[in-house]
Coordinates of C-alpha atoms and ligand atoms in Angstrom, one line a residue:
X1 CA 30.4 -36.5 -9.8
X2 CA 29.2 -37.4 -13.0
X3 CA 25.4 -37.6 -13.6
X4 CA 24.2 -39.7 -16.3
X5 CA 20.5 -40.8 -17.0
X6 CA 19.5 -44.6 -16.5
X7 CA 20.1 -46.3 -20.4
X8 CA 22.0 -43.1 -21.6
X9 CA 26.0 -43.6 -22.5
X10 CA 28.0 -40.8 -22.0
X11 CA 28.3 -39.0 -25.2
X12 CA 31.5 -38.9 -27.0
X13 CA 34.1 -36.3 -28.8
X14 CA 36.4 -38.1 -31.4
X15 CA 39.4 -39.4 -29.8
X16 CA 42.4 -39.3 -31.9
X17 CA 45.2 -40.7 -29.8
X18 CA 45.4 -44.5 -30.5
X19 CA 47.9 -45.2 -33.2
X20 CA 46.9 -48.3 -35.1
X21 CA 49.9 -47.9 -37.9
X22 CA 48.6 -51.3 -39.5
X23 CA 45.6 -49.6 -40.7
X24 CA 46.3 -45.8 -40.1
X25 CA 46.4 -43.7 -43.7
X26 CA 45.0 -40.5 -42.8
X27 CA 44.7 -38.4 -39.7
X28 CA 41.3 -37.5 -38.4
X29 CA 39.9 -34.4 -39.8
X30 CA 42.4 -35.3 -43.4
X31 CA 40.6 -35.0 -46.2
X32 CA 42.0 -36.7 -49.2
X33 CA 40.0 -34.9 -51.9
X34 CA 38.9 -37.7 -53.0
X35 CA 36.3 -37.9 -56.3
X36 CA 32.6 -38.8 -54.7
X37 CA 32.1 -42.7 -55.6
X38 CA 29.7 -42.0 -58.2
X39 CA 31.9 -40.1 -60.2
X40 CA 33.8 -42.4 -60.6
X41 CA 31.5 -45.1 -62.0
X42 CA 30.8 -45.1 -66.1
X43 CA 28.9 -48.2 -65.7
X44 CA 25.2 -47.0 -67.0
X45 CA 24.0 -50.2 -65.2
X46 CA 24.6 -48.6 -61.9
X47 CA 21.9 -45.6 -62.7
X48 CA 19.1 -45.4 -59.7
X49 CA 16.4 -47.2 -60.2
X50 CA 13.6 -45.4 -58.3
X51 CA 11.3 -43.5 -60.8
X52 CA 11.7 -39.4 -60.3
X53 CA 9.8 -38.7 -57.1
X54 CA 7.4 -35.8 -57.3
X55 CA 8.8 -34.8 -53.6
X56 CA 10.6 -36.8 -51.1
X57 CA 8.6 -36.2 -48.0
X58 CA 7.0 -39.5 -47.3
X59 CA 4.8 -40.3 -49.6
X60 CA 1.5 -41.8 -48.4
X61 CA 0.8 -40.9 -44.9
X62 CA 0.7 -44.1 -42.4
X63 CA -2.3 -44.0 -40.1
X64 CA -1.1 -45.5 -36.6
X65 CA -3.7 -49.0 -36.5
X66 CA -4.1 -48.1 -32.9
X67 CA -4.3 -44.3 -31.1
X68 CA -0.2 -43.6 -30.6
X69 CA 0.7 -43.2 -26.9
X70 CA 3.3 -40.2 -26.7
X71 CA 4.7 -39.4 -22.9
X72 CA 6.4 -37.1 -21.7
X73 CA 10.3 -37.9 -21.2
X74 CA 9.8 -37.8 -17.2
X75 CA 6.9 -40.3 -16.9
X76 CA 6.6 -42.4 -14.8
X77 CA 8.4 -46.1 -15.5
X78 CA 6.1 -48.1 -12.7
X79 CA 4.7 -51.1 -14.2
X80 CA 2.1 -52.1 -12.0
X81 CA 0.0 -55.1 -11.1
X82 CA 1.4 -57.4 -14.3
X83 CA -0.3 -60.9 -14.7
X84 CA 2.8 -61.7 -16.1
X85 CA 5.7 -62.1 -13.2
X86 CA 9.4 -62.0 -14.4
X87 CA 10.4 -65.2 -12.8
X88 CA 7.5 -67.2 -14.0
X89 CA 8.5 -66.4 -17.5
X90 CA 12.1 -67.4 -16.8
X91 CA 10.8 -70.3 -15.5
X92 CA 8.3 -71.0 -18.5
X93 CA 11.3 -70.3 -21.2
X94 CA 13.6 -73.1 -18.8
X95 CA 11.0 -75.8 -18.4
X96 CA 10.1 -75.9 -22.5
X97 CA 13.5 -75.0 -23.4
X98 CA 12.8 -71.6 -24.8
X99 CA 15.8 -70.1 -23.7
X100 CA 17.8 -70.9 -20.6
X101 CA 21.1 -69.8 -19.5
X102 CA 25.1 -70.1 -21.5
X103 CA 27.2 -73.1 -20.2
X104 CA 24.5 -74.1 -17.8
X105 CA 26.8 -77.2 -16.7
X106 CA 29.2 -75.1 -15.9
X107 CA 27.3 -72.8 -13.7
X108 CA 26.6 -70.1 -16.8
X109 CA 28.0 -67.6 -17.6
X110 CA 26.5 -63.5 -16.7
X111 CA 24.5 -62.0 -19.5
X112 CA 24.7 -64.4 -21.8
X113 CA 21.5 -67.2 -22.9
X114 CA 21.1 -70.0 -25.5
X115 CA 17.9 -70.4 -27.2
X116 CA 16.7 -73.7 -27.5
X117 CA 15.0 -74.9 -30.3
X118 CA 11.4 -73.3 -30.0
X119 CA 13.1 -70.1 -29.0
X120 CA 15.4 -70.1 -31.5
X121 CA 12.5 -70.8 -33.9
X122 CA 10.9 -67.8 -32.0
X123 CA 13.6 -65.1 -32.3
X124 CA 13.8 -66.1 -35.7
X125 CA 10.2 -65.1 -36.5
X126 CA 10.7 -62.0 -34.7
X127 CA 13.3 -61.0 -37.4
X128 CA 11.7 -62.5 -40.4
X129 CA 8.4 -60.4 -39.5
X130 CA 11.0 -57.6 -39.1
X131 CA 12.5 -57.9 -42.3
X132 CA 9.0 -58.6 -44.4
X133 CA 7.8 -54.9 -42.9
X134 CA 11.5 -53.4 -43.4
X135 CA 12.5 -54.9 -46.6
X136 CA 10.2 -56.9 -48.0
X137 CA 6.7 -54.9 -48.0
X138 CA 8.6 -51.6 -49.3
X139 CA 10.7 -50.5 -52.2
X140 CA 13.1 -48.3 -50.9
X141 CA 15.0 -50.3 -48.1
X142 CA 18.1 -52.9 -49.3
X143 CA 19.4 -55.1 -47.3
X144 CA 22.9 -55.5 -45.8
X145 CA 24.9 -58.1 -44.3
X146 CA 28.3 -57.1 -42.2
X147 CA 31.0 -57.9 -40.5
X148 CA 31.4 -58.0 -37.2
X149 CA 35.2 -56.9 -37.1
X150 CA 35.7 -53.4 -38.5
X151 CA 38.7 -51.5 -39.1
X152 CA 39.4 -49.7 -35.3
X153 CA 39.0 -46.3 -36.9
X154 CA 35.1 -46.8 -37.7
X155 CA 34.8 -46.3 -33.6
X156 CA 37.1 -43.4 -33.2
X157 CA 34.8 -41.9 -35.8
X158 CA 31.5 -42.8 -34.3
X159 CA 32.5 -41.4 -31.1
X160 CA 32.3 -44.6 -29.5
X161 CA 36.1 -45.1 -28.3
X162 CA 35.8 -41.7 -26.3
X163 CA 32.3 -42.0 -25.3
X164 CA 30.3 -45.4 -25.1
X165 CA 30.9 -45.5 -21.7
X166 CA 29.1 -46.5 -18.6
X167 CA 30.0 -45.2 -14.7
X168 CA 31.3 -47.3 -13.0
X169 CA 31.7 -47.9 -9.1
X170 CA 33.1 -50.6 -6.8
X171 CA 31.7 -51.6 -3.1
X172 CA 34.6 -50.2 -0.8
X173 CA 34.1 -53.6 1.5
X174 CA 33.8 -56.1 -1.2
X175 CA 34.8 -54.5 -4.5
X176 CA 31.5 -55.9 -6.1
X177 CA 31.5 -53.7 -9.7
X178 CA 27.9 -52.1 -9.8
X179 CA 26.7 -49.3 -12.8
X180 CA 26.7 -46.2 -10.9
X181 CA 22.9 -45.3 -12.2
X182 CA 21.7 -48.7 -11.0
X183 CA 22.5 -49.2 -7.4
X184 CA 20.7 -51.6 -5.3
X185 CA 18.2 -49.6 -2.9
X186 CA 17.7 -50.4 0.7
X187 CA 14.1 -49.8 2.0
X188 CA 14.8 -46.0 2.7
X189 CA 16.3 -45.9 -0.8
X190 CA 20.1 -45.9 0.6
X191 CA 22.2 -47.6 -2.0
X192 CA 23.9 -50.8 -0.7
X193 CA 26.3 -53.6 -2.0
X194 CA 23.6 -56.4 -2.9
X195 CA 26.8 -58.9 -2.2
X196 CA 28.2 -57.2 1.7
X197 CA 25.7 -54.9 2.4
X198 CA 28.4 -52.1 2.5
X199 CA 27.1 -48.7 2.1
X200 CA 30.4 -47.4 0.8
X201 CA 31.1 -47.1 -3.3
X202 CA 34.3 -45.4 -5.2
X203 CA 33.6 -42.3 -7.2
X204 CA 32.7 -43.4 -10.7
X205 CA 35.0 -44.1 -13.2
X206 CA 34.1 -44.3 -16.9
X207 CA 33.9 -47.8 -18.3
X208 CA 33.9 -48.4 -22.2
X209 CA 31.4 -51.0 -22.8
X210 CA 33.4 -52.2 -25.9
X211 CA 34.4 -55.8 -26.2
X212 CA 38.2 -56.1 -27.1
X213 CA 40.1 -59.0 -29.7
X214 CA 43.0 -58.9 -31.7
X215 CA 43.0 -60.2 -35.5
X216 CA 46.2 -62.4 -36.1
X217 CA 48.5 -64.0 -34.0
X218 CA 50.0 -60.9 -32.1
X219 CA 48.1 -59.4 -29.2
X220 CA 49.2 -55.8 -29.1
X221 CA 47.6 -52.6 -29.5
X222 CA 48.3 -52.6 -33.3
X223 CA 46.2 -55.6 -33.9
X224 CA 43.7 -54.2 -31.6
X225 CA 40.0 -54.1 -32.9
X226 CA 36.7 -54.3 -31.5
X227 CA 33.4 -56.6 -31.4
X228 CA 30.6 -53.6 -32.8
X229 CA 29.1 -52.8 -30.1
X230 CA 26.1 -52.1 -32.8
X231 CA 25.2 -53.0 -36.2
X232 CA 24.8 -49.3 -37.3
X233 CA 27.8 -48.1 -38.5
X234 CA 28.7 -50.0 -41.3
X235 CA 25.3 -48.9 -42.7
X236 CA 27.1 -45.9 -42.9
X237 CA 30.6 -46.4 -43.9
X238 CA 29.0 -48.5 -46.5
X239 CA 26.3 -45.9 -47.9
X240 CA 27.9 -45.1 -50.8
X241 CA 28.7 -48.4 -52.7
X242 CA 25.4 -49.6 -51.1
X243 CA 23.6 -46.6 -52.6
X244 CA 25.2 -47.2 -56.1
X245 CA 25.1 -50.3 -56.5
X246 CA 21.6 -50.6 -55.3
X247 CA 20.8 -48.0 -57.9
X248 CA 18.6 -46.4 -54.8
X249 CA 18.0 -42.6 -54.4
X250 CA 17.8 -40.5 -51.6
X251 CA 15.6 -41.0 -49.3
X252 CA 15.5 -44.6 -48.9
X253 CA 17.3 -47.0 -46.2
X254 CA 19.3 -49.6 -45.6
X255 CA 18.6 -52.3 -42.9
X256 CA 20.8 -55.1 -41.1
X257 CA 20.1 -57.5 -38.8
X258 CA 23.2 -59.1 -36.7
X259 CA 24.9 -59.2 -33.8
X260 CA 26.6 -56.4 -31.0
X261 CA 28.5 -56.9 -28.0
X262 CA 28.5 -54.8 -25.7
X263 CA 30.2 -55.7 -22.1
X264 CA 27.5 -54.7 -20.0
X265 CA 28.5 -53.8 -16.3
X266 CA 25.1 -54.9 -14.7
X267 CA 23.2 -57.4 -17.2
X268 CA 20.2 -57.8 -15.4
X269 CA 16.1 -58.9 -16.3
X270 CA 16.8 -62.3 -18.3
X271 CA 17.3 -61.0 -21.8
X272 CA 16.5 -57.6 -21.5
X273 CA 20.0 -56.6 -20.9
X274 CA 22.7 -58.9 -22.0
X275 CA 26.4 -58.5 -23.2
X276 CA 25.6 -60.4 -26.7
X277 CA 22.4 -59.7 -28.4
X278 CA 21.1 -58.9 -32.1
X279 CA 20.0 -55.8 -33.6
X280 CA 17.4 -54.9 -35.9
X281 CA 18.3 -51.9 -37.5
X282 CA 17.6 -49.7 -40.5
X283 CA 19.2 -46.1 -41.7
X284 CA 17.0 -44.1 -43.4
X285 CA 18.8 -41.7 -45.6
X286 CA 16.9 -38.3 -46.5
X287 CA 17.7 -35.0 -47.7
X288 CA 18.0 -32.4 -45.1
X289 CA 14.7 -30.4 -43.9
X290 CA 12.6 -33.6 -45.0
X291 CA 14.1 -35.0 -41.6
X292 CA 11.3 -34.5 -39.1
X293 CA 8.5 -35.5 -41.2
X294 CA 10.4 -38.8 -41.6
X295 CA 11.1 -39.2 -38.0
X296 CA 7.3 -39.5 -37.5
X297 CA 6.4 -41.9 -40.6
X298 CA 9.1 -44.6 -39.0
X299 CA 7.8 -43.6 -35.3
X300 CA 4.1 -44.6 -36.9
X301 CA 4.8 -47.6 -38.6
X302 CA 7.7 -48.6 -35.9
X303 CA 4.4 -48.3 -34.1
X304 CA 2.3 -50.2 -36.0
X305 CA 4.8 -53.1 -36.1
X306 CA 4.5 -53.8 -32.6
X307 CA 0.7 -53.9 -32.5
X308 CA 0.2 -55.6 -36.0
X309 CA 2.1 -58.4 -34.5
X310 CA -0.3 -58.7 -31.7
X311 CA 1.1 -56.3 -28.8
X312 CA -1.8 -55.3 -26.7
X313 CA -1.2 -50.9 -27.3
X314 CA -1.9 -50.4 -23.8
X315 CA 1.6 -52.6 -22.6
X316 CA 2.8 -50.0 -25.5
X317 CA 3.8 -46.1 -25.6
X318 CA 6.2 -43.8 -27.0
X319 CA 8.6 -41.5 -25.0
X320 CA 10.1 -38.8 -26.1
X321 CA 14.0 -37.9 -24.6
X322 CA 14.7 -35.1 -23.3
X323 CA 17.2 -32.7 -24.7
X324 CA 19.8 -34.0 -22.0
X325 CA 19.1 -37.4 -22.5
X326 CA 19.8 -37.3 -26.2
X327 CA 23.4 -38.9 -26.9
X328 CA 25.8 -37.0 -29.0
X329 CA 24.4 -37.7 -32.4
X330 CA 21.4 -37.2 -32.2
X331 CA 19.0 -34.4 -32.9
X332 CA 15.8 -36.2 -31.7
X333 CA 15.2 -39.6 -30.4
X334 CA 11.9 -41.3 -29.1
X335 CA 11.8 -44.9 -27.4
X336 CA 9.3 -47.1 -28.1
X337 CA 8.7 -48.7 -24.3
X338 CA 7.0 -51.5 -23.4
X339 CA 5.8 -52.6 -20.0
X340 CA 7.4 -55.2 -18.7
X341 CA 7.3 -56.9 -15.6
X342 CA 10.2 -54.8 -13.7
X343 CA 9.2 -51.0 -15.2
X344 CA 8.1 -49.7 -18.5
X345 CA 11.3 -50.0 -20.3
X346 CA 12.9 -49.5 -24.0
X347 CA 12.6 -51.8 -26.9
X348 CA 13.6 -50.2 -29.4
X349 CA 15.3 -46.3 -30.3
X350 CA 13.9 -43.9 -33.1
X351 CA 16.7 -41.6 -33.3
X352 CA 16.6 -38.2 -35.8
X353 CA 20.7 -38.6 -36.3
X354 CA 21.2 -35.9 -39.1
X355 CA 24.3 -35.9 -40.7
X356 CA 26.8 -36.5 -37.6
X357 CA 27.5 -40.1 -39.0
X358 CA 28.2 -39.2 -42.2
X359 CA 30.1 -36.2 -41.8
X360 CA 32.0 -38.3 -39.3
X361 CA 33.0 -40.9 -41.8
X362 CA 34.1 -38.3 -44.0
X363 CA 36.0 -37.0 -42.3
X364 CA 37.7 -39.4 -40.6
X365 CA 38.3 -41.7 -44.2
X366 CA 38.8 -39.2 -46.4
X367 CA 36.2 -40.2 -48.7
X368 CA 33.7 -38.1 -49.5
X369 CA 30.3 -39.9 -48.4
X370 CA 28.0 -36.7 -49.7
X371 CA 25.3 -37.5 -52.1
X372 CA 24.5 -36.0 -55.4
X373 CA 20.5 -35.1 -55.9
X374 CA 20.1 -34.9 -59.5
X375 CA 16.7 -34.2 -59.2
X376 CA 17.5 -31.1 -57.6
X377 CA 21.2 -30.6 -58.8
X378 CA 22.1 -30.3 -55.4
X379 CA 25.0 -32.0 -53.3
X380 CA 24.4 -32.9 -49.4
X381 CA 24.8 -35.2 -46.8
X382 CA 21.9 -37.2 -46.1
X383 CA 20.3 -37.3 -42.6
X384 CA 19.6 -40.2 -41.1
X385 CA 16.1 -41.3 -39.3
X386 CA 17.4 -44.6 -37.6
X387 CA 14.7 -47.1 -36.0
X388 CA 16.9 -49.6 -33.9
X389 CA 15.5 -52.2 -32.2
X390 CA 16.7 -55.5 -30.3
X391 CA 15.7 -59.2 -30.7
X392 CA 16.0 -60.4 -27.5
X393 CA 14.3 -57.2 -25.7
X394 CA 11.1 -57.8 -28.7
X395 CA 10.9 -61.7 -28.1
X396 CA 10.5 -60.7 -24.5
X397 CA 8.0 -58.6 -24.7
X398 CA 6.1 -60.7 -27.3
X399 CA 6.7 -63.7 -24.8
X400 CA 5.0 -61.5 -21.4
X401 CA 2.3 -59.6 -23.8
X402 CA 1.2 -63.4 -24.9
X403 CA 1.5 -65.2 -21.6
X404 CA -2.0 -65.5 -19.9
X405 CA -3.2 -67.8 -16.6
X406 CA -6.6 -68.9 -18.0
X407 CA -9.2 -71.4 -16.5
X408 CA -9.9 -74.0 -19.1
X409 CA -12.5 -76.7 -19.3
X410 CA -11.4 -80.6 -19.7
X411 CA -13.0 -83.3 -21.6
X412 CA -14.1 -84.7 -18.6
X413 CA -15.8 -81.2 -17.4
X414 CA -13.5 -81.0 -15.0
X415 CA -12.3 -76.7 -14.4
X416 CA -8.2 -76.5 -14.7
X417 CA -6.1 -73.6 -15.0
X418 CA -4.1 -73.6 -18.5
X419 CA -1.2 -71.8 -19.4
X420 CA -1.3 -70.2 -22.6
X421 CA 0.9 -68.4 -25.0
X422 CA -1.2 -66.1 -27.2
X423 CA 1.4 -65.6 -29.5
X424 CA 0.5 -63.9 -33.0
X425 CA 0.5 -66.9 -35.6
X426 CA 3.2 -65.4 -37.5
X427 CA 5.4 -65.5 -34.0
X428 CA 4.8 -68.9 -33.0
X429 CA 8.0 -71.4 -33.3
X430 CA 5.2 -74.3 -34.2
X431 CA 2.0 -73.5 -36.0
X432 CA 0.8 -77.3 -35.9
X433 CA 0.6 -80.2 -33.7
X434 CA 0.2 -83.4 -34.9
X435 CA -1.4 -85.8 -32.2
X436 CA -2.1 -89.5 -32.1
X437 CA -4.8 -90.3 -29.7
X438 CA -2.2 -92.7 -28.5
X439 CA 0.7 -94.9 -29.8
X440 CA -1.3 -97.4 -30.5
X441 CA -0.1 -99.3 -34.1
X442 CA -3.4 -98.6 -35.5
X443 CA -3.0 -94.6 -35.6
X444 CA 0.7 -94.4 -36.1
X445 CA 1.0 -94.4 -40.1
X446 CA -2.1 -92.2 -40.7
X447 CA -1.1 -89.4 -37.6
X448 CA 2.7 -89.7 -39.4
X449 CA 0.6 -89.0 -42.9
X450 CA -0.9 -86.0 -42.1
X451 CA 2.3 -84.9 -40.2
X452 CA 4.2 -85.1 -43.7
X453 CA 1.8 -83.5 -45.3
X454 CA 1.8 -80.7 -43.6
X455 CA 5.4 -80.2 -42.7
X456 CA 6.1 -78.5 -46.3
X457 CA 4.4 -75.8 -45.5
X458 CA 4.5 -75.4 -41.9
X459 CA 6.5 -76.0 -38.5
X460 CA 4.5 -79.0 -37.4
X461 CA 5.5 -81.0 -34.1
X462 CA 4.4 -84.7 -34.1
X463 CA 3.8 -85.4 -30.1
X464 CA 2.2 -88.8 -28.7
X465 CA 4.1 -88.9 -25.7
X466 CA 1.5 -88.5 -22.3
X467 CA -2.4 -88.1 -22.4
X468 CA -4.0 -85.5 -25.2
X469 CA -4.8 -83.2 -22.0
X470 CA -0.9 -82.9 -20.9
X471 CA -0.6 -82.7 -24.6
X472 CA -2.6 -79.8 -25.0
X473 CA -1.2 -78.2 -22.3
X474 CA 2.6 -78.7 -23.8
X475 CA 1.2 -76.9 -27.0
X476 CA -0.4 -74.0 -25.6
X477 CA 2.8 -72.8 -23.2
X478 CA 4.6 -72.6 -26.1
X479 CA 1.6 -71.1 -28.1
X480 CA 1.1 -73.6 -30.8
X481 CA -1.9 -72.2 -32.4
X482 CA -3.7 -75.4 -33.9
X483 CA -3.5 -79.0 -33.0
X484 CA -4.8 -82.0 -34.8
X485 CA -5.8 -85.5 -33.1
X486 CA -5.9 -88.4 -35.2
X487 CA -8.0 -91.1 -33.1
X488 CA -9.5 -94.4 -34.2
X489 CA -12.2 -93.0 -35.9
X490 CA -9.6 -91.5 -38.1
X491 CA -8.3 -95.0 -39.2
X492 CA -11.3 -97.0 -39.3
X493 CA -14.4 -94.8 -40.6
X494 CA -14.6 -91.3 -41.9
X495 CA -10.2 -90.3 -42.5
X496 CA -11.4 -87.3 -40.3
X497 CA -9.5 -85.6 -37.7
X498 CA -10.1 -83.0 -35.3
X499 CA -8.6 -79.2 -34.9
X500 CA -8.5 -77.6 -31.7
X501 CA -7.8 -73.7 -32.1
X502 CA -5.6 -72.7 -29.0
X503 CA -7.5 -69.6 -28.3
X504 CA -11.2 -70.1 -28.6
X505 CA -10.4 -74.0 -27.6
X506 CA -13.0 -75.1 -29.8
X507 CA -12.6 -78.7 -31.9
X508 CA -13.7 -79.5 -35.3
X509 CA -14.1 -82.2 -37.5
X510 CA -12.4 -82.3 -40.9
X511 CA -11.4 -84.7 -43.5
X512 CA -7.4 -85.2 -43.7
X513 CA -7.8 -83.9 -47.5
X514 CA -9.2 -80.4 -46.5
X515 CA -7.0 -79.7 -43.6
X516 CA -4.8 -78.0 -45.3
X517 CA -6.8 -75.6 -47.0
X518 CA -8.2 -75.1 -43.7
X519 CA -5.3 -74.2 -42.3
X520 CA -4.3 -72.2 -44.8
X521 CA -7.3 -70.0 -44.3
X522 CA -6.9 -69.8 -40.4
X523 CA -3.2 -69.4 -39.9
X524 CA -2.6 -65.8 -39.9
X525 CA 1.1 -66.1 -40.5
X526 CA 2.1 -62.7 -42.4
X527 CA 1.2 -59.5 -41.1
Ligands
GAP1 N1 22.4 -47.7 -33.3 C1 21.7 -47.2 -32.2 C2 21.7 -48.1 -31.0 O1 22.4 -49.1 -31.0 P1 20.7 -48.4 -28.7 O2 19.5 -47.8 -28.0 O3 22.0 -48.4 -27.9 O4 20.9 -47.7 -30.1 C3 19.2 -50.2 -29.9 O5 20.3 -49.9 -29.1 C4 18.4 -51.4 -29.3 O6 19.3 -52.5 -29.1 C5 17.8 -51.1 -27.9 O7 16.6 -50.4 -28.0 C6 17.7 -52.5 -27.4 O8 16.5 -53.1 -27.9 C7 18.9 -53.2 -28.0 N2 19.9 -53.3 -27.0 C8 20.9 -52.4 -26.7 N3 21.7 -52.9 -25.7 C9 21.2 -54.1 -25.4 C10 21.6 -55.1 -24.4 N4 22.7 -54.9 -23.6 N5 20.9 -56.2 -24.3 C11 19.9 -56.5 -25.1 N6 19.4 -55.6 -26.1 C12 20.1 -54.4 -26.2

């Protein structure tokens, strides 16, 4: 019987049986003495560029914006009363055409979604405030950019060929495939076949959660490769031309955002757990012994992150794994968990990974991926702090932490209940709505004036379809933070509009010209 913790793969050994003689130079554990990379570069161009470093702990101390909540590896994942339901949100991202399900005319397709075009406008914020606090805002993280395909022996070396796999088991009446750890539960907690009722399961078998393709025309095992199942490793089978020729020095990262596969057996929660998703994920490279007090800066500003975008810290906390949770590269790891709807569940990973990925590598290529300090005149593999997060499992829980059933006064006076996305400006897939009182001729040119004007600077959304209430309504569900009504007072007295501020729902008057500079001043779009 094999035991594995809920979320935890089954950690892996290095496998070295599959022959792929297309690509195949050296056997694992061959090392082909090769020079370091650096040595072999004249090119004076390619000397680091970070001034000498008095030390390399991290250098100013982050202060956590809101008291950090650590738990214990065991606590309890109950989410309790939530004012945010699961299928309401489905329902929310469906009607507004946030995200809705793959080949939906063909009866979809399991664990996979589309985003429409406010949620693809959404996710996109999500990693453009990602890469301004990862990239942007600090001087020692570069950027990469991947591919997908990798050569077959990056995932014998990772360890994920032997060991990304999940248990699987089958219903003995129906052979419904469930994941072992994630049974369906009758009332007196008896696992049973959601699809027969059956009682009865096979022992588990493992499943590798690896996607399979074949590059060129011939589909056997020597053209095998595989769909990464996550951005990470190039990171580090790229460290060393990356670190050259970004003329960085240990410690700094390297970050990538892109897409993994991983062929889930039980997708399940809307986007929370799919089979093709996006990763957000930086390598932090640091000299050994420096390790731990790195792993606590990223958990801080990781953190911070989450809560300078808006996330309300008490749908927020920290768990630490425990040492049997921890899979086989790492040395510590911490989730960062939110609480959604179902349980309080992982967003994102802060893994302490030490050297095991580029010893690994080494090993396994034959080149030698160590890294000369010159500071120190010492040679050592770096350790690695990784904080990896997911796009779809952070656009969720910025979607439930922003979604709020509010009453709401109407022009009339009369008391309706609004839905409302209280997204943080920077998040939201339109910052301005543009709104003619109606489509009257009169207001058409002006309310398409101050759309254009606008538009270079910000996602604006020009509506005059239905009455300014239902319009209002439209806007806040998908958390449009301003909105701006042109009426007949616009066109034939004071060129003055008025700005309703989704939150506080209050209206002002302003002339066209100082709009905006007004807007400027009130949309808080960076973090
Ligand atoms: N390189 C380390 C790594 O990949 P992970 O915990 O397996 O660690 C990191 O994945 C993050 O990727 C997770 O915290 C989650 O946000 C996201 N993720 C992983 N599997 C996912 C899935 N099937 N669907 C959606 N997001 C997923």
């Amino acid at each position: 019987m094999i035991v594995v913790h809920a979320g935890q793969r089954t950690s892996g050994g290095q496998s070295g049986g599959a022959c792929y003689h297309a690509w195949t130079h050296l056997a694992p554990g061959r090392h082909s003495g090769a020079a370091p990379l650096e040595a072999l570069v004249t090119d004076t161009s390619l000397i680091p560029l970070s001034p000498a470093k008095d030390d390399d702990f991290p250098r100013t101390a982050v202060e956590p914006v809101a008291p950090l909540q650590r738990v214990a590896p065991d606590a309890d994942t109950s989410a309790g009363e939530h004012e945010a339901a699961m299928d309401t949100i489905v329902a929310l991202c469906k009607k507004r055409g946030l995200i809705f399900q793959s080949s939906e005319i063909y009866g979809g397709l399991r664990g996979a979604w589309d985003y429409g075009p406010l949620g693809a406008a959404l996710k996109d914020n999500v990693k453009k405030a990602w890469k301004r606090a990862m990239l942007q805002l600090r001087d020692d993280v570069v950027q990469l950019d991947a591919s997908i395909l990798m050569h077959p022996r990056v995932w014998e070396a990772s360890g994920h060929v032997a060991g990304f796999t999940d248990p699987l088991v089958e219903c003995r009446g129906c052979n419904s495939r469930y994941r072992a750890d994630q049974l369906p539960t009758n009332a007196k907690g008896e696992p049973y076949c959601a699809h027969c009722g059956d009682k009865g399961f096979t022992e588990p078998k493992n499943f590798n959660l690896m996607f399979r393709t074949y590059v060129g025309p011939t589909e056997d095992s020597s053209n095998q490769v595989w769909m990464r199942p996550e951005t990470a490793q190039a990171m580090f089978v790229d460290f060393a031309h990356v670190q050259l020729t970004s003329r960085q020095k240990v410690p700094f990262g390297i970050a990538q955002v892109g897409k993994s596969f991983r062929n889930e057996i039980t997708p399940r929660n809307f986007v929370f757990r799919v089979r093709e998703f996006e990763q957000m994920e930086m390598e932090f490279f640091v000299r050994p012994g420096t390790d731990e007090a790195w792993h606590e800066h990223w958990i801080t500003q990781r953190w911070n992150w989450y809560l300078r975008l808006g996330m309300r810290p008490q749908n927020l906390r920290i768990r630490d794994h425990a040492a049997e949770e921890l899979s086989h590269y790492s040395k510590a790891t911490v989730d960062v968990e939110y609480r959604f709807p179902f349980a309080w569940s992982e967003l994102e990973g802060i893994a302490n990974r030490g050297d095991f990925d580029l010893r690994q590598h080494s090993q396994f290529s034959g080149k030698d991926l160590s890294y000369f300090d010159a500071e120190r005149d010492e040679r050592y593999l770096p350790y690695v702090i990784e904080p990896a997060a997911g796009v779809e499992r952070s656009t969720l829980a910025f979607l439930v932490d922003a979604y709020r059933q509010e009453e709401a006064r109407t022009a009339s006076g009369k008391v309706e209940k609004r839905t409302v996305l209280k997204l943080h400006h920077a998040l939201a897939p339109v910052k301005v709505a543009v709104l003619p009182l109606s489509r009257n001729d009169a207001l058409v040119p002006t309310a398409r004036e101050v759309a254009d004007l606008l538009r270079p600077r910000w996602p604006v959304q020009y509506d005059d379809a239905g009455s300014i209430g239902k319009r209002y309504r439209r806007q806040d569900e998908v958390g449009t933070p301003f909105c701006v009504t042109i009426d007949f007072d616009t066109v034939e007295q004071d060129r003055a509009v008025t700005v309703r501020d989704r939150d506080a729902m209050t209206q002002e008057r302003l002339p066209i010209d100082r709009l905006p500079d007004y807007l400027g001043e009130h949309l808080r779009t960076e973090l």
